[in-house]
Every structure is written in C-alpha cells, then in structure tokens.
PDB file of C-alpha atoms in Angstrom:
ATOM      1  CA  UNK A   1      -0.018  -0.023  -0.018  1.00  0.00           C
ATOM      2  CA  UNK A   2       1.098   3.548  -0.733  1.00  0.00           C
ATOM      3  CA  UNK A   3      -0.395   6.853   0.478  1.00  0.00           C
ATOM      4  CA  UNK A   4       0.124  10.257  -1.055  1.00  0.00           C
ATOM      5  CA  UNK A   5      -0.828  13.669   0.273  1.00  0.00           C
ATOM      6  CA  UNK A   6      -1.432  16.777  -1.834  1.00  0.00           C
ATOM      7  CA  UNK A   7      -2.308  20.397  -1.270  1.00  0.00           C
ATOM      8  CA  UNK A   8      -3.084  23.375  -3.493  1.00  0.00           C
ATOM      9  CA  UNK A   9      -4.436  26.873  -3.122  1.00  0.00           C
ATOM     10  CA  UNK A  10      -5.266  29.848  -5.303  1.00  0.00           C
ATOM     11  CA  UNK A  11      -6.529  33.332  -4.708  1.00  0.00           C
ATOM     12  CA  UNK A  12      -9.704  34.692  -6.357  1.00  0.00           C
ATOM     13  CA  UNK A  13      -9.155  36.683  -9.536  1.00  0.00           C
ATOM     14  CA  UNK A  14     -11.688  39.443  -9.095  1.00  0.00           C
ATOM     15  CA  UNK A  15     -10.560  41.160 -12.302  1.00  0.00           C
ATOM     16  CA  UNK A  16     -11.143  38.243 -14.709  1.00  0.00           C
ATOM     17  CA  UNK A  17     -14.632  38.302 -16.159  1.00  0.00           C
ATOM     18  CA  UNK A  18     -13.990  35.636 -18.866  1.00  0.00           C
ATOM     19  CA  UNK A  19     -12.685  32.693 -16.857  1.00  0.00           C
ATOM     20  CA  UNK A  20     -14.875  30.166 -15.066  1.00  0.00           C
ATOM     21  CA  UNK A  21     -14.639  28.928 -11.473  1.00  0.00           C
ATOM     22  CA  UNK A  22     -13.869  25.172 -11.615  1.00  0.00           C
ATOM     23  CA  UNK A  23     -13.548  22.911  -8.638  1.00  0.00           C
ATOM     24  CA  UNK A  24     -13.197  19.146  -8.741  1.00  0.00           C
ATOM     25  CA  UNK A  25     -13.811  19.304 -12.493  1.00  0.00           C
ATOM     26  CA  UNK A  26     -17.177  20.985 -11.995  1.00  0.00           C
ATOM     27  CA  UNK A  27     -17.942  24.502 -13.170  1.00  0.00           C
ATOM     28  CA  UNK A  28     -19.701  26.742 -10.663  1.00  0.00           C
ATOM     29  CA  UNK A  29     -21.737  29.348 -12.554  1.00  0.00           C
ATOM     30  CA  UNK A  30     -21.700  32.946 -11.352  1.00  0.00           C
ATOM     31  CA  UNK A  31     -18.652  32.459  -9.021  1.00  0.00           C
ATOM     32  CA  UNK A  32     -15.465  34.592  -9.178  1.00  0.00           C
ATOM     33  CA  UNK A  33     -12.720  32.471 -10.785  1.00  0.00           C
ATOM     34  CA  UNK A  34      -9.455  31.522  -9.227  1.00  0.00           C
ATOM     35  CA  UNK A  35      -6.142  33.100 -10.344  1.00  0.00           C
ATOM     36  CA  UNK A  36      -3.760  30.853 -12.303  1.00  0.00           C
ATOM     37  CA  UNK A  37      -2.458  30.004 -15.729  1.00  0.00           C
ATOM     38  CA  UNK A  38      -4.686  26.954 -15.867  1.00  0.00           C
ATOM     39  CA  UNK A  39      -8.317  26.689 -14.737  1.00  0.00           C
ATOM     40  CA  UNK A  40      -6.838  26.811 -11.205  1.00  0.00           C
ATOM     41  CA  UNK A  41      -8.896  23.843 -10.059  1.00  0.00           C
ATOM     42  CA  UNK A  42      -7.315  23.433  -6.569  1.00  0.00           C
ATOM     43  CA  UNK A  43      -9.103  20.132  -5.966  1.00  0.00           C
ATOM     44  CA  UNK A  44      -7.687  18.436  -9.064  1.00  0.00           C
ATOM     45  CA  UNK A  45      -4.323  20.064  -8.372  1.00  0.00           C
ATOM     46  CA  UNK A  46      -4.286  18.638  -4.853  1.00  0.00           C
ATOM     47  CA  UNK A  47      -5.239  15.226  -6.177  1.00  0.00           C
ATOM     48  CA  UNK A  48      -2.470  15.443  -8.779  1.00  0.00           C
ATOM     49  CA  UNK A  49      -0.005  16.381  -6.097  1.00  0.00           C
ATOM     50  CA  UNK A  50      -1.118  13.431  -3.958  1.00  0.00           C
ATOM     51  CA  UNK A  51      -0.689  11.078  -6.907  1.00  0.00           C
ATOM     52  CA  UNK A  52       2.793  12.604  -7.376  1.00  0.00           C
ATOM     53  CA  UNK A  53       3.444  11.679  -3.758  1.00  0.00           C
ATOM     54  CA  UNK A  54       2.796   8.030  -4.656  1.00  0.00           C
ATOM     55  CA  UNK A  55       4.718   8.001  -7.941  1.00  0.00           C
ATOM     56  CA  UNK A  56       7.500  10.358  -6.965  1.00  0.00           C
ATOM     57  CA  UNK A  57       7.011  12.186 -10.308  1.00  0.00           C
ATOM     58  CA  UNK A  58       6.054  15.847  -9.833  1.00  0.00           C
ATOM     59  CA  UNK A  59       3.538  16.889 -12.449  1.00  0.00           C
ATOM     60  CA  UNK A  60       2.586  20.323 -11.206  1.00  0.00           C
ATOM     61  CA  UNK A  61       5.617  22.461 -11.980  1.00  0.00           C
ATOM     62  CA  UNK A  62       7.692  21.784 -15.066  1.00  0.00           C
ATOM     63  CA  UNK A  63       5.482  19.167 -16.724  1.00  0.00           C
ATOM     64  CA  UNK A  64       2.209  21.032 -16.182  1.00  0.00           C
ATOM     65  CA  UNK A  65       3.848  24.330 -17.085  1.00  0.00           C
ATOM     66  CA  UNK A  66       4.899  22.829 -20.416  1.00  0.00           C
ATOM     67  CA  UNK A  67       1.406  21.409 -21.003  1.00  0.00           C
ATOM     68  CA  UNK A  68      -0.120  24.800 -20.205  1.00  0.00           C
ATOM     69  CA  UNK A  69       2.372  27.280 -21.694  1.00  0.00           C
ATOM     70  CA  UNK A  70       3.538  25.372 -24.712  1.00  0.00           C
ATOM     71  CA  UNK A  71       0.449  23.285 -25.608  1.00  0.00           C
ATOM     72  CA  UNK A  72      -2.282  25.542 -24.234  1.00  0.00           C
ATOM     73  CA  UNK A  73      -3.737  22.860 -21.990  1.00  0.00           C
ATOM     74  CA  UNK A  74      -5.512  24.662 -19.128  1.00  0.00           C
ATOM     75  CA  UNK A  75      -7.898  21.834 -18.047  1.00  0.00           C
ATOM     76  CA  UNK A  76      -6.532  20.525 -14.773  1.00  0.00           C
ATOM     77  CA  UNK A  77      -8.079  17.111 -15.466  1.00  0.00           C
ATOM     78  CA  UNK A  78      -5.393  16.684 -18.103  1.00  0.00           C
ATOM     79  CA  UNK A  79      -2.648  17.217 -15.481  1.00  0.00           C
ATOM     80  CA  UNK A  80      -4.269  14.535 -13.335  1.00  0.00           C
ATOM     81  CA  UNK A  81      -4.455  12.135 -16.332  1.00  0.00           C
ATOM     82  CA  UNK A  82      -0.751  12.780 -16.885  1.00  0.00           C
ATOM     83  CA  UNK A  83       0.063  12.023 -13.201  1.00  0.00           C
ATOM     84  CA  UNK A  84      -1.863   8.703 -13.407  1.00  0.00           C
ATOM     85  CA  UNK A  85       0.339   7.536 -16.239  1.00  0.00           C
ATOM     86  CA  UNK A  86       3.194   7.115 -13.802  1.00  0.00           C
ATOM     87  CA  UNK A  87       1.382   4.715 -11.444  1.00  0.00           C
ATOM     88  CA  UNK A  88       3.279   1.390 -11.534  1.00  0.00           C
ATOM     89  CA  UNK A  89       2.076  -1.750  -9.835  1.00  0.00           C
ATOM     90  CA  UNK A  90      -0.570   0.128  -7.781  1.00  0.00           C
ATOM     91  CA  UNK A  91      -3.989   1.520  -8.391  1.00  0.00           C
ATOM     92  CA  UNK A  92      -5.752   4.375  -6.595  1.00  0.00           C
ATOM     93  CA  UNK A  93      -8.489   2.821  -4.426  1.00  0.00           C
ATOM     94  CA  UNK A  94      -9.601   5.752  -2.320  1.00  0.00           C
ATOM     95  CA  UNK A  95      -9.332   9.536  -2.214  1.00  0.00           C
ATOM     96  CA  UNK A  96     -10.196  11.928   0.596  1.00  0.00           C
ATOM     97  CA  UNK A  97     -10.394  15.676  -0.133  1.00  0.00           C
ATOM     98  CA  UNK A  98     -10.847  18.582   2.286  1.00  0.00           C
ATOM     99  CA  UNK A  99     -11.700  22.016   0.911  1.00  0.00           C
ATOM    100  CA  UNK A 100     -11.334  25.254   2.834  1.00  0.00           C
ATOM    101  CA  UNK A 101     -13.111  28.448   1.751  1.00  0.00           C
ATOM    102  CA  UNK A 102     -15.929  30.741   2.851  1.00  0.00           C
ATOM    103  CA  UNK A 103     -17.196  31.183  -0.703  1.00  0.00           C
ATOM    104  CA  UNK A 104     -18.780  29.574  -2.725  1.00  0.00           C
ATOM    105  CA  UNK A 105     -20.950  27.012  -0.985  1.00  0.00           C
ATOM    106  CA  UNK A 106     -19.314  23.637  -1.730  1.00  0.00           C
ATOM    107  CA  UNK A 107     -21.775  21.169  -0.273  1.00  0.00           C
ATOM    108  CA  UNK A 108     -24.400  21.398  -3.062  1.00  0.00           C
ATOM    109  CA  UNK A 109     -21.777  20.476  -5.673  1.00  0.00           C
ATOM    110  CA  UNK A 110     -20.149  17.559  -3.743  1.00  0.00           C
ATOM    111  CA  UNK A 111     -22.213  14.790  -5.534  1.00  0.00           C
ATOM    112  CA  UNK A 112     -21.228  16.107  -8.932  1.00  0.00           C
ATOM    113  CA  UNK A 113     -17.579  16.520  -7.926  1.00  0.00           C
ATOM    114  CA  UNK A 114     -17.476  12.940  -6.572  1.00  0.00           C
ATOM    115  CA  UNK A 115     -18.858  11.684  -9.888  1.00  0.00           C
ATOM    116  CA  UNK A 116     -16.292  13.556 -11.959  1.00  0.00           C
ATOM    117  CA  UNK A 117     -13.385  12.562  -9.738  1.00  0.00           C
ATOM    118  CA  UNK A 118     -14.445   8.902  -9.589  1.00  0.00           C
ATOM    119  CA  UNK A 119     -14.522   8.855 -13.347  1.00  0.00           C
ATOM    120  CA  UNK A 120     -11.082  10.385 -13.664  1.00  0.00           C
ATOM    121  CA  UNK A 121      -9.565   8.009 -11.169  1.00  0.00           C
ATOM    122  CA  UNK A 122     -11.577   4.933 -12.270  1.00  0.00           C
ATOM    123  CA  UNK A 123     -12.876   4.231  -8.803  1.00  0.00           C
ATOM    124  CA  UNK A 124     -16.422   4.053  -7.368  1.00  0.00           C
ATOM    125  CA  UNK A 125     -18.075   7.261  -6.195  1.00  0.00           C
ATOM    126  CA  UNK A 126     -18.236   5.856  -2.702  1.00  0.00           C
ATOM    127  CA  UNK A 127     -14.444   5.779  -2.717  1.00  0.00           C
ATOM    128  CA  UNK A 128     -14.257   9.597  -3.128  1.00  0.00           C
ATOM    129  CA  UNK A 129     -14.750  11.455   0.115  1.00  0.00           C
ATOM    130  CA  UNK A 130     -15.127  15.237   0.029  1.00  0.00           C
ATOM    131  CA  UNK A 131     -15.551  17.595   2.993  1.00  0.00           C
ATOM    132  CA  UNK A 132     -15.704  21.353   3.113  1.00  0.00           C
ATOM    133  CA  UNK A 133     -15.065  23.894   5.826  1.00  0.00           C
ATOM    134  CA  UNK A 134     -14.800  27.670   6.362  1.00  0.00           C
ATOM    135  CA  UNK A 135     -12.119  27.074   8.962  1.00  0.00           C
ATOM    136  CA  UNK A 136     -14.068  29.459  11.174  1.00  0.00           C
ATOM    137  CA  UNK A 137     -12.582  32.368   9.119  1.00  0.00           C
ATOM    138  CA  UNK A 138      -9.108  31.870  10.710  1.00  0.00           C
ATOM    139  CA  UNK A 139      -7.162  31.762   7.403  1.00  0.00           C
ATOM    140  CA  UNK A 140      -7.311  33.817   4.238  1.00  0.00           C
ATOM    141  CA  UNK A 141      -9.335  31.030   2.604  1.00  0.00           C
ATOM    142  CA  UNK A 142     -11.945  31.141   5.350  1.00  0.00           C
ATOM    143  CA  UNK A 143     -11.896  34.988   4.979  1.00  0.00           C
ATOM    144  CA  UNK A 144     -13.008  34.762   1.327  1.00  0.00           C
ATOM    145  CA  UNK A 145      -9.691  35.477  -0.411  1.00  0.00           C
ATOM    146  CA  UNK A 146      -9.293  32.138  -2.142  1.00  0.00           C
ATOM    147  CA  UNK A 147      -9.752  28.365  -1.916  1.00  0.00           C
ATOM    148  CA  UNK A 148      -7.435  25.689  -0.499  1.00  0.00           C
ATOM    149  CA  UNK A 149      -7.696  21.915  -0.846  1.00  0.00           C
ATOM    150  CA  UNK A 150      -5.899  18.995   0.760  1.00  0.00           C
ATOM    151  CA  UNK A 151      -6.048  15.488  -0.556  1.00  0.00           C
ATOM    152  CA  UNK A 152      -4.928  12.001   0.524  1.00  0.00           C
ATOM    153  CA  UNK A 153      -4.916   9.111  -1.947  1.00  0.00           C
ATOM    154  CA  UNK A 154      -4.603   5.459  -1.051  1.00  0.00           C
ATOM    155  CA  UNK A 155      -3.067   3.096  -3.608  1.00  0.00           C
ATOM    156  CA  UNK A 156      -2.820  -0.659  -3.489  1.00  0.00           C
TER     157      UNK A 156
END
C-alpha cells in the first residue's frame, strides 16, 4: 500500500470576467474564478500532487507548465491524467479531499464533484470522500480570499 498527500491553493481573480470557477472538475456558474495560468482547479491540483506523492514524479511544476504554456492545456483534469500515467504496480483505491473556503458554498456540488473525480480515477463514487469547511474564518481562505484543498490518496 502507498499513500500520497497533496495540497493546492489559489486566490480569487476578481478582475477576470471571462474565466470560469472550476472545482473538482465542476464549473460553478456565477462564481469569481481563481487566479492561475490553468483553470486553477485546486481540488484536481491537490489530487495530482497526492498522486505525485505516490509515484515520486512531480507533475505540477515543469510538466504542467509545459502542458499549459507550450500546448495551451489549461484543463486541470489533463494534469491529473498525466500524473496517473506514472502509477506502476498500484491503483488508486480511495481519495479523501478537504476544501477550505468561505465562498462559494461547496456542499451542493459535492455529488457532482464525486462523480467527476471517480470517473477520472476509475474508482467508485463511494471511494471519493469530500468535506468542506470555512475554517471558522481563521485563514485567508476562510476569509474569502481564495480556496485551499488537501487530498490524501490510497493506492494498492
């Protein structure tokens, strides 16, 4: 068994009126987007980093930058698909995600995010756990300045 942990965070981009807010592969309509070269999906980035923790191949950084800057790939699901290519002799069997923000409301979108993530990872929806918290407003994420996600993946 192997376990990987991942984290990612992005600030809101209050100036960008063209970009969409994407979290866990799901678009939230009418929500201020996150700042980043890609779609800035902190959930998929955290999962990608957790997979990198299992494979020891860092995707976010040089590889994702090349995909984004040179090939124009801004869909974070593509970075996760790239990370999964490096899994050898193990398969992801469970993922647990914790999201911190005060905005937007995450809970109504959790079922849709679980479905997208289970499809990307090739695992059942009941193997994708997602929780959300405002952190009682103690951090910048809980104060409405951005979104942070942590992820743990279990691979057998």
